[in-house]
PDB file of C-alpha atoms in Angstrom:
ATOM      1  CA  ALA V 788      25.122  33.081 -37.096  1.00 66.00           C
ATOM      2  CA  VAL V 789      24.905  35.148 -33.853  1.00 72.00           C
ATOM      3  CA  GLY V 790      22.547  37.590 -35.446  1.00 75.00           C
ATOM      4  CA  VAL V 791      20.174  34.768 -36.494  1.00 72.00           C
ATOM      5  CA  ILE V 792      20.371  33.297 -32.923  1.00 75.00           C
ATOM      6  CA  GLY V 793      19.789  36.672 -31.447  1.00 78.00           C
ATOM      7  CA  ALA V 794      16.810  37.470 -33.732  1.00 79.00           C
ATOM      8  CA  GLY V 795      15.276  34.142 -32.860  1.00 75.00           C
ATOM      9  CA  VAL V 796      15.679  34.698 -29.205  1.00 77.00           C
ATOM     10  CA  TYR V 797      14.267  38.219 -29.495  1.00 80.00           C
ATOM     11  CA  LEU V 798      11.248  36.929 -31.403  1.00 76.00           C
ATOM     12  CA  LEU V 799      10.470  34.508 -28.632  1.00 73.00           C
ATOM     13  CA  VAL V 800      11.246  36.717 -25.672  1.00 75.00           C
ATOM     14  CA  GLY V 801      10.686  40.192 -26.768  1.00 75.00           C
ATOM     15  CA  PRO V 802       6.798  40.225 -26.705  1.00 74.00           C
ATOM     16  CA  ARG V 803       6.724  38.738 -23.218  1.00 75.00           C
ATOM     17  CA  LEU V 804       9.032  41.325 -21.732  1.00 78.00           C
ATOM     18  CA  ILE V 805       7.648  44.086 -19.555  1.00 79.00           C
ATOM     19  CA  GLY V 806       7.311  47.762 -20.177  1.00 81.00           C
ATOM     20  CA  PRO V 807       7.164  49.856 -23.337  1.00 87.00           C
ATOM     21  CA  ARG V 808       9.306  49.141 -26.348  1.00 84.00           C
ATOM     22  CA  TRP V 809      12.181  51.345 -25.437  1.00 86.00           C
ATOM     23  CA  PHE V 810      12.431  49.627 -22.067  1.00 87.00           C
ATOM     24  CA  ARG V 811      12.265  46.087 -23.588  1.00 84.00           C
ATOM     25  CA  ARG V 812      15.118  46.982 -25.959  1.00 85.00           C
ATOM     26  CA  ALA V 813      17.108  48.487 -23.188  1.00 87.00           C
ATOM     27  CA  THR V 814      16.729  45.426 -21.063  1.00 85.00           C
ATOM     28  CA  THR V 815      17.614  43.198 -24.133  1.00 85.00           C
ATOM     29  CA  GLY V 816      20.633  45.218 -24.440  1.00 88.00           C
ATOM     30  CA  VAL V 817      21.734  44.896 -20.833  1.00 87.00           C
ATOM     31  CA  ALA V 818      21.092  41.136 -20.903  1.00 87.00           C
ATOM     32  CA  ALA V 819      23.038  40.730 -24.250  1.00 87.00           C
ATOM     33  CA  GLY V 820      25.922  42.901 -22.708  1.00 89.00           C
ATOM     34  CA  ALA V 821      26.065  40.676 -19.585  1.00 88.00           C
ATOM     35  CA  VAL V 822      25.949  37.411 -21.500  1.00 87.00           C
ATOM     36  CA  GLY V 823      28.046  38.409 -24.417  1.00 87.00           C
ATOM     37  CA  GLY V 824      30.473  40.191 -22.111  1.00 85.00           C
ATOM     38  CA  ALA V 825      30.780  37.009 -20.077  1.00 85.00           C
ATOM     39  CA  VAL V 826      31.648  35.116 -23.232  1.00 84.00           C
ATOM     40  CA  LEU V 827      34.214  37.728 -24.551  1.00 83.00           C
ATOM     41  CA  VAL V 828      35.817  38.816 -21.299  1.00 83.00           C
ATOM     42  CA  HIS V 829      38.121  36.259 -19.597  1.00 80.00           C
ATOM     43  CA  ALA V 830      41.196  36.593 -17.466  1.00 75.00           C
ATOM     44  CA  ASP V 831      43.349  34.262 -19.521  1.00 78.00           C
ATOM     45  CA  GLY V 832      42.686  36.124 -22.895  1.00 71.00           C
ATOM     46  CA  ILE V 833      45.488  37.999 -24.717  1.00 76.00           C
ATOM     47  CA  ASP V 834      43.185  40.890 -25.387  1.00 75.00           C
ATOM     48  CA  PHE V 835      43.253  41.995 -21.727  1.00 75.00           C
ATOM     49  CA  THR V 836      46.975  41.739 -21.300  1.00 75.00           C
ATOM     50  CA  VAL V 837      47.832  43.515 -24.579  1.00 78.00           C
ATOM     51  CA  LEU V 838      45.032  46.189 -24.726  1.00 75.00           C
ATOM     52  CA  GLN V 839      45.463  49.014 -22.258  1.00 80.00           C
ATOM     53  CA  PRO V 840      43.797  50.397 -20.199  1.00 85.00           C
ATOM     54  CA  VAL V 841      42.048  47.213 -19.147  1.00 79.00           C
ATOM     55  CA  TRP V 842      38.756  49.071 -18.110  1.00 84.00           C
ATOM     56  CA  LEU V 843      38.450  50.437 -21.608  1.00 86.00           C
ATOM     57  CA  ALA V 844      38.996  46.988 -23.250  1.00 83.00           C
ATOM     58  CA  ILE V 845      36.475  45.394 -20.954  1.00 84.00           C
ATOM     59  CA  SER V 846      33.949  48.231 -21.627  1.00 86.00           C
ATOM     60  CA  LEU V 847      34.316  47.855 -25.411  1.00 88.00           C
ATOM     61  CA  PHE V 848      33.964  43.976 -25.156  1.00 87.00           C
ATOM     62  CA  VAL V 849      30.730  44.461 -23.208  1.00 89.00           C
ATOM     63  CA  ALA V 850      29.427  47.432 -25.172  1.00 93.00           C
ATOM     64  CA  LEU V 851      29.571  45.505 -28.465  1.00 92.00           C
ATOM     65  CA  PRO V 852      27.017  42.814 -27.548  1.00 90.00           C
ATOM     66  CA  ALA V 853      24.938  45.176 -25.551  1.00 92.00           C
ATOM     67  CA  GLY V 854      24.618  47.477 -28.634  1.00 92.00           C
ATOM     68  CA  PHE V 855      23.694  44.420 -30.703  1.00 90.00           C
ATOM     69  CA  GLY V 856      21.040  43.549 -28.088  1.00 88.00           C
ATOM     70  CA  VAL V 857      19.501  46.965 -28.585  1.00 89.00           C
ATOM     71  CA  ALA V 858      19.819  46.944 -32.331  1.00 90.00           C
ATOM     72  CA  ILE V 859      18.367  43.475 -32.908  1.00 88.00           C
ATOM     73  CA  GLY V 860      15.150  44.508 -31.426  1.00 85.00           C
ATOM     74  CA  ALA V 861      14.715  47.396 -33.703  1.00 85.00           C
ATOM     75  CA  ALA V 862      15.724  45.349 -36.678  1.00 85.00           C
ATOM     76  CA  VAL V 863      13.313  42.435 -35.864  1.00 84.00           C
ATOM     77  CA  ASP V 864      10.490  44.857 -35.144  1.00 82.00           C
ATOM     78  CA  ALA V 865      11.076  46.750 -38.436  1.00 82.00           C
ATOM     79  CA  VAL V 866      11.223  43.513 -40.388  1.00 80.00           C
ATOM     80  CA  ALA V 867       8.191  42.069 -38.745  1.00 76.00           C
ATOM     81  CA  ARG V 868       5.931  45.096 -39.455  1.00 78.00           C
ATOM     82  CA  ASP V 869       3.105  44.199 -42.092  1.00 77.00           C
ATOM     83  CA  ASP V 870       4.186  47.214 -44.261  1.00 77.00           C
ATOM     84  CA  SER V 871       7.917  46.260 -44.320  1.00 75.00           C
ATOM     85  CA  TRP V 872       9.437  46.127 -47.743  1.00 73.00           C
ATOM     86  CA  THR V 873      11.063  42.779 -46.836  1.00 72.00           C
ATOM     87  CA  ARG V 874       7.753  41.102 -46.687  1.00 70.00           C
ATOM     88  CA  VAL V 875       6.657  41.953 -50.287  1.00 70.00           C
ATOM     89  CA  GLY V 876       6.506  39.207 -52.818  1.00 68.00           C
ATOM     90  CA  ARG V 877       9.554  37.451 -53.763  1.00 71.00           C
ATOM     91  CA  ARG V 878      11.930  39.920 -52.044  1.00 68.00           C
ATOM     92  CA  ARG V 879      11.833  38.075 -48.772  1.00 67.00           C
ATOM     93  CA  TRP V 880      13.110  34.906 -50.517  1.00 70.00           C
ATOM     94  CA  VAL V 881      15.627  36.749 -52.611  1.00 76.00           C
ATOM     95  CA  LEU V 882      17.016  38.429 -49.451  1.00 72.00           C
ATOM     96  CA  PHE V 883      17.249  35.101 -47.750  1.00 71.00           C
ATOM     97  CA  ALA V 884      19.029  33.458 -50.742  1.00 76.00           C
ATOM     98  CA  LEU V 885      21.434  36.440 -51.013  1.00 77.00           C
ATOM     99  CA  SER V 886      22.303  36.042 -47.331  1.00 73.00           C
ATOM    100  CA  MET V 887      22.988  32.428 -47.538  1.00 74.00           C
ATOM    101  CA  ALA V 888      25.135  32.927 -50.730  1.00 79.00           C
ATOM    102  CA  CYS V 889      27.188  35.717 -49.090  1.00 80.00           C
ATOM    103  CA  PHE V 890      27.633  33.826 -45.729  1.00 76.00           C
ATOM    104  CA  PRO V 891      27.349  29.963 -46.421  1.00 78.00           C
ATOM    105  CA  PRO V 892      28.524  28.944 -42.970  1.00 78.00           C
ATOM    106  CA  VAL V 893      25.475  30.686 -41.466  1.00 74.00           C
ATOM    107  CA  ALA V 894      23.342  27.834 -43.143  1.00 76.00           C
ATOM    108  CA  ILE V 895      24.527  25.535 -40.534  1.00 79.00           C
ATOM    109  CA  VAL V 896      22.886  27.674 -37.841  1.00 73.00           C
ATOM    110  CA  VAL V 897      19.947  28.847 -40.036  1.00 74.00           C
ATOM    111  CA  THR V 898      18.704  25.356 -41.000  1.00 78.00           C
ATOM    112  CA  PRO V 899      17.860  24.096 -37.516  1.00 80.00           C
ATOM    113  CA  ILE V 900      16.377  27.531 -36.623  1.00 73.00           C
ATOM    114  CA  ALA V 901      14.297  27.524 -39.779  1.00 73.00           C
ATOM    115  CA  ALA V 902      13.025  24.114 -38.970  1.00 78.00           C
ATOM    116  CA  ALA V 903      12.170  25.300 -35.371  1.00 75.00           C
ATOM    117  CA  VAL V 904      10.479  28.434 -36.672  1.00 68.00           C
ATOM    118  CA  ALA V 905       8.466  26.145 -39.221  1.00 70.00           C
ATOM    119  CA  VAL V 906       7.311  24.124 -36.160  1.00 76.00           C
ATOM    120  CA  PHE V 907       6.556  27.204 -34.203  1.00 69.00           C
ATOM    121  CA  VAL V 908       4.456  28.693 -36.986  1.00 64.00           C
ATOM    122  CA  ALA V 909       2.498  25.499 -37.420  1.00 69.00           C
ATOM    123  CA  LEU V 910       1.931  25.298 -33.722  1.00 67.00           C
ATOM    124  CA  ASP V 911       0.918  29.005 -33.566  1.00 61.00           C
ATOM    125  CA  THR V 912      -2.335  28.217 -35.201  1.00 63.00           C
ATOM    126  CA  ASN V 913      -3.212  25.658 -32.582  1.00 62.00           C
ATOM    127  CA  GLU V 914      -5.755  27.065 -30.120  1.00 67.00           C
ATOM    128  CA  ALA V 915      -4.242  25.373 -27.123  1.00 66.00           C
ATOM    129  CA  ILE V 916      -0.801  26.801 -27.865  1.00 64.00           C
ATOM    130  CA  THR V 917      -2.373  30.227 -28.253  1.00 65.00           C
ATOM    131  CA  ARG V 918      -4.123  29.946 -24.750  1.00 69.00           C
ATOM    132  CA  LEU V 919      -0.771  28.794 -23.285  1.00 68.00           C
ATOM    133  CA  ARG V 920       1.065  31.845 -24.633  1.00 67.00           C
ATOM    134  CA  SER V 921      -1.478  34.103 -22.905  1.00 69.00           C
ATOM    135  CA  ASN V 922      -1.341  32.137 -19.647  1.00 73.00           C
ATOM    136  CA  THR V 923       0.088  34.207 -16.737  1.00 79.00           C
ATOM    137  CA  ALA V 924       2.326  31.392 -15.544  1.00 83.00           C
ATOM    138  CA  TYR V 925       3.827  30.839 -19.031  1.00 77.00           C
ATOM    139  CA  VAL V 926       4.698  34.502 -19.424  1.00 78.00           C
ATOM    140  CA  LEU V 927       6.068  34.593 -15.905  1.00 83.00           C
ATOM    141  CA  ALA V 928       8.219  31.511 -16.696  1.00 83.00           C
ATOM    142  CA  ILE V 929       9.599  33.173 -19.898  1.00 79.00           C
ATOM    143  CA  ARG V 930      10.482  36.399 -17.972  1.00 80.00           C
ATOM    144  CA  THR V 931      12.048  34.333 -15.115  1.00 85.00           C
ATOM    145  CA  LEU V 932      14.157  32.306 -17.583  1.00 84.00           C
ATOM    146  CA  TRP V 933      15.239  35.591 -19.363  1.00 79.00           C
ATOM    147  CA  LEU V 934      16.156  37.051 -16.015  1.00 83.00           C
ATOM    148  CA  ALA V 935      18.026  33.959 -14.915  1.00 88.00           C
ATOM    149  CA  VAL V 936      20.161  33.917 -18.210  1.00 85.00           C
ATOM    150  CA  ALA V 937      21.051  37.565 -17.753  1.00 85.00           C
ATOM    151  CA  THR V 938      21.922  37.112 -14.000  1.00 88.00           C
ATOM    152  CA  ILE V 939      24.061  34.089 -14.645  1.00 88.00           C
ATOM    153  CA  GLY V 940      25.809  36.104 -17.510  1.00 86.00           C
ATOM    154  CA  LEU V 941      26.294  39.012 -15.135  1.00 87.00           C
ATOM    155  CA  VAL V 942      27.760  37.067 -12.345  1.00 89.00           C
ATOM    156  CA  ALA V 943      30.154  35.365 -14.837  1.00 86.00           C
ATOM    157  CA  LEU V 944      31.173  38.800 -16.144  1.00 85.00           C
ATOM    158  CA  ILE V 945      31.694  40.213 -12.738  1.00 84.00           C
ATOM    159  CA  ASN V 946      33.943  37.134 -11.753  1.00 87.00           C
ATOM    160  CA  ASP V 947      35.954  37.716 -15.047  1.00 82.00           C
ATOM    161  CA  VAL V 948      36.405  41.377 -14.411  1.00 81.00           C
ATOM    162  CA  THR V 949      37.414  40.738 -10.817  1.00 83.00           C
ATOM    163  CA  ALA V 950      40.007  38.236 -12.015  1.00 81.00           C
ATOM    164  CA  LEU V 951      41.375  40.730 -14.451  1.00 79.00           C
ATOM    165  CA  VAL V 952      41.527  43.661 -12.059  1.00 77.00           C
TER     166      VAL V 952
END
């Protein structure tokens, strides 16, 4: 479920990030590490009283979502390519059906995201929406929102680490 949400967020934010592809993936990893680390690292958790040294436990709990943030960009970009083997014929539907069969609880998350993507694709053909997406103010707003989420996550992570140490 987290992977589906991460892929959806990357699809929306990734093309509007600044810099070359490697820099966009690095900043996505840093943001995911800050936000994910803030969710996973907390002073009242048993993980940080049992696992020693604390700095290593914190580092690993931040590295996991950061690595995911970097990897999701590469995965989404690979699947989105026109020559990707996942876009050929019935394969894309078979892969989706197998994913849902193997992980049924993910359907709870995928269903609303699939509905949002369907609306997004329908609106994507609208000329006004296309102009909006290329508008400098829109792109700046997306970048500002992305930076705000990462900053809030980083502040929360710093507060949790300070409470642990």
